[in-house]
Each structure stands twice: as structure tokens, then as C-alpha cells.
């Protein structure tokens, strides 16, 4: 009998995504800054000769031939909310691009926030 797959904590999945994106950006020759603290709406910053690009990292999932990823945050799981309501907040004006890692394909993608709908984005191919 196959061992049941252990369910991973969402924070662990997010940490893996951020680590993979950081490594891929560095491999591509980018200078990457990591913001201090948890109270900003982006996870990484790309420094391109003094121009800064704020990157919000997201984990993509392969579904129907496209890599799909959330383009908003949810406060449902936040301790202050205690599961009372589900509030979604987009990233327009607070991040410049989504850095997306899809464990299903091993691919990474950079997608401008302005090119995405408010709840979910998709990247074909």
C-alpha cells in the first residue's frame, strides 16, 4: 500500500516558491534584494541599476494546460480574522510583477501585475 502523501503547510510551500524564484533570478544575473519583515506586499525586489521591481511570489498549479496562480491575498487564514470572513486584496500599486513557480512543471514565470485579473492569473505553455 502506498504511503499517504503528507499535506504541506502553506507557509512551507510559499517558502519553497520564494527560494526557487530567488535562485532562478540570481542564475539569470539579476541583483535581488530581500525586504526585511513581513509587513510589505512583495517578497523580493529586483535592482536593475537603481530601478526597483517589486516581486510578489506565487505558487502556480498546472490545470487544463495552463499554470494558474492566485493574484490576490486572502485573510481567511490570518489569526486576527479567526476564519470569520474571507477578504481578498489585489496587488495593483503594491507589487510590479508576480514571480510564479510551478512545482508541477518546474517552470518559473514573471508576469506583470497589471496584466492579471484581480483573483487568478494563468500562463499557457
Coordinates of C-alpha atoms in Angstrom, one line a residue:
X1 CA 0.0 0.0 0.0
X2 CA 1.4 3.4 -1.0
X3 CA 2.1 5.8 1.8
X4 CA -0.3 8.7 2.0
X5 CA 1.2 11.9 0.8
X6 CA 1.8 14.3 3.6
X7 CA 0.0 17.6 3.3
X8 CA 2.4 20.5 3.4
X9 CA 1.7 23.7 5.3
X10 CA 1.0 26.7 3.0
X11 CA 3.9 28.7 4.5
X12 CA 6.3 25.9 3.6
X13 CA 5.0 25.8 0.0
X14 CA 5.4 29.6 -0.2
X15 CA 9.0 29.5 1.2
X16 CA 9.9 26.9 -1.4
X17 CA 8.4 29.1 -4.2
X18 CA 10.3 32.1 -2.9
X19 CA 13.6 30.2 -2.7
X20 CA 13.3 28.8 -6.2
X21 CA 12.4 32.2 -7.7
X22 CA 15.3 33.8 -5.8
X23 CA 17.7 31.2 -7.2
X24 CA 16.5 31.5 -10.8
X25 CA 16.7 35.3 -10.7
X26 CA 20.3 35.1 -9.4
X27 CA 21.1 32.5 -12.0
X28 CA 19.8 34.9 -14.7
X29 CA 22.2 37.5 -13.4
X30 CA 19.8 39.7 -11.6
X31 CA 20.6 41.6 -8.4
X32 CA 17.9 40.6 -5.9
X33 CA 17.1 42.3 -2.6
X34 CA 15.0 40.7 0.2
X35 CA 12.8 43.1 2.2
X36 CA 13.1 43.0 5.9
X37 CA 10.0 41.9 7.8
X38 CA 6.6 40.5 6.8
X39 CA 4.6 43.7 6.5
X40 CA 5.2 44.5 2.9
X41 CA 3.1 43.4 -0.1
X42 CA 6.1 41.9 -2.1
X43 CA 8.6 39.2 -1.4
X44 CA 11.7 40.2 -3.5
X45 CA 13.0 43.3 -5.2
X46 CA 15.0 43.2 -8.5
X47 CA 17.5 46.0 -8.6
X48 CA 18.2 47.0 -12.2
X49 CA 20.8 49.8 -11.9
X50 CA 18.7 51.7 -9.4
X51 CA 15.3 50.9 -10.8
X52 CA 13.4 48.6 -8.5
X53 CA 10.9 45.9 -9.5
X54 CA 8.8 44.6 -6.6
X55 CA 8.1 40.9 -7.0
X56 CA 5.2 39.1 -5.3
X57 CA 5.9 35.3 -5.3
X58 CA 3.1 32.9 -6.1
X59 CA 2.9 29.2 -6.4
X60 CA 1.3 28.0 -9.7
X61 CA -0.6 24.8 -10.3
X62 CA -1.0 23.2 -13.7
X63 CA -4.7 22.9 -14.6
X64 CA -6.2 22.4 -18.1
X65 CA -2.9 23.1 -19.8
X66 CA -2.2 26.4 -18.1
X67 CA -0.3 27.4 -15.0
X68 CA -2.8 29.1 -12.7
X69 CA -1.9 31.2 -9.7
X70 CA -3.7 33.5 -7.3
X71 CA -3.4 37.2 -7.9
X72 CA -4.7 38.3 -4.6
X73 CA -4.1 37.5 -1.0
X74 CA -6.7 36.0 1.4
X75 CA -7.0 36.9 5.0
X76 CA -9.2 33.9 5.9
X77 CA -6.3 32.1 7.5
X78 CA -4.9 35.1 9.3
X79 CA -5.0 34.8 13.1
X80 CA -6.7 38.2 13.5
X81 CA -9.5 37.1 11.3
X82 CA -10.1 33.7 13.0
X83 CA -11.9 32.3 10.0
X84 CA -14.8 34.8 10.4
X85 CA -14.7 36.1 6.8
X86 CA -12.7 35.8 3.7
X87 CA -11.2 39.1 2.5
X88 CA -9.3 39.2 -0.8
X89 CA -6.8 42.0 -1.6
X90 CA -5.1 42.5 -5.0
X91 CA -1.6 43.8 -5.6
X92 CA -2.2 46.7 -8.0
X93 CA 0.1 49.5 -7.0
X94 CA 1.8 47.4 -4.3
X95 CA 3.8 45.0 -6.4
X96 CA 5.0 45.3 -10.0
X97 CA 5.2 41.6 -11.1
X98 CA 4.3 38.2 -10.0
X99 CA 7.1 35.7 -9.8
X100 CA 5.4 32.4 -10.3
X101 CA 6.9 28.9 -9.7
X102 CA 5.0 25.9 -10.8
X103 CA 6.2 22.7 -9.0
X104 CA 4.2 20.6 -11.5
X105 CA 6.3 21.8 -14.4
X106 CA 9.4 23.2 -12.7
X107 CA 8.9 26.4 -14.6
X108 CA 9.2 29.9 -13.4
X109 CA 7.5 33.0 -14.9
X110 CA 7.5 36.7 -14.4
X111 CA 4.0 38.2 -15.1
X112 CA 3.2 41.9 -14.7
X113 CA 0.6 42.6 -12.1
X114 CA -1.2 45.0 -14.4
X115 CA -1.7 42.1 -17.0
X116 CA -3.6 39.9 -14.5
X117 CA -7.2 39.8 -13.3
X118 CA -7.9 40.5 -9.7
X119 CA -8.4 36.9 -8.4
X120 CA -6.4 34.4 -10.6
X121 CA -3.9 34.5 -13.4
X122 CA -3.0 31.9 -15.9
X123 CA 0.1 31.4 -18.1
X124 CA -0.1 29.0 -21.0
X125 CA 2.8 26.8 -22.1

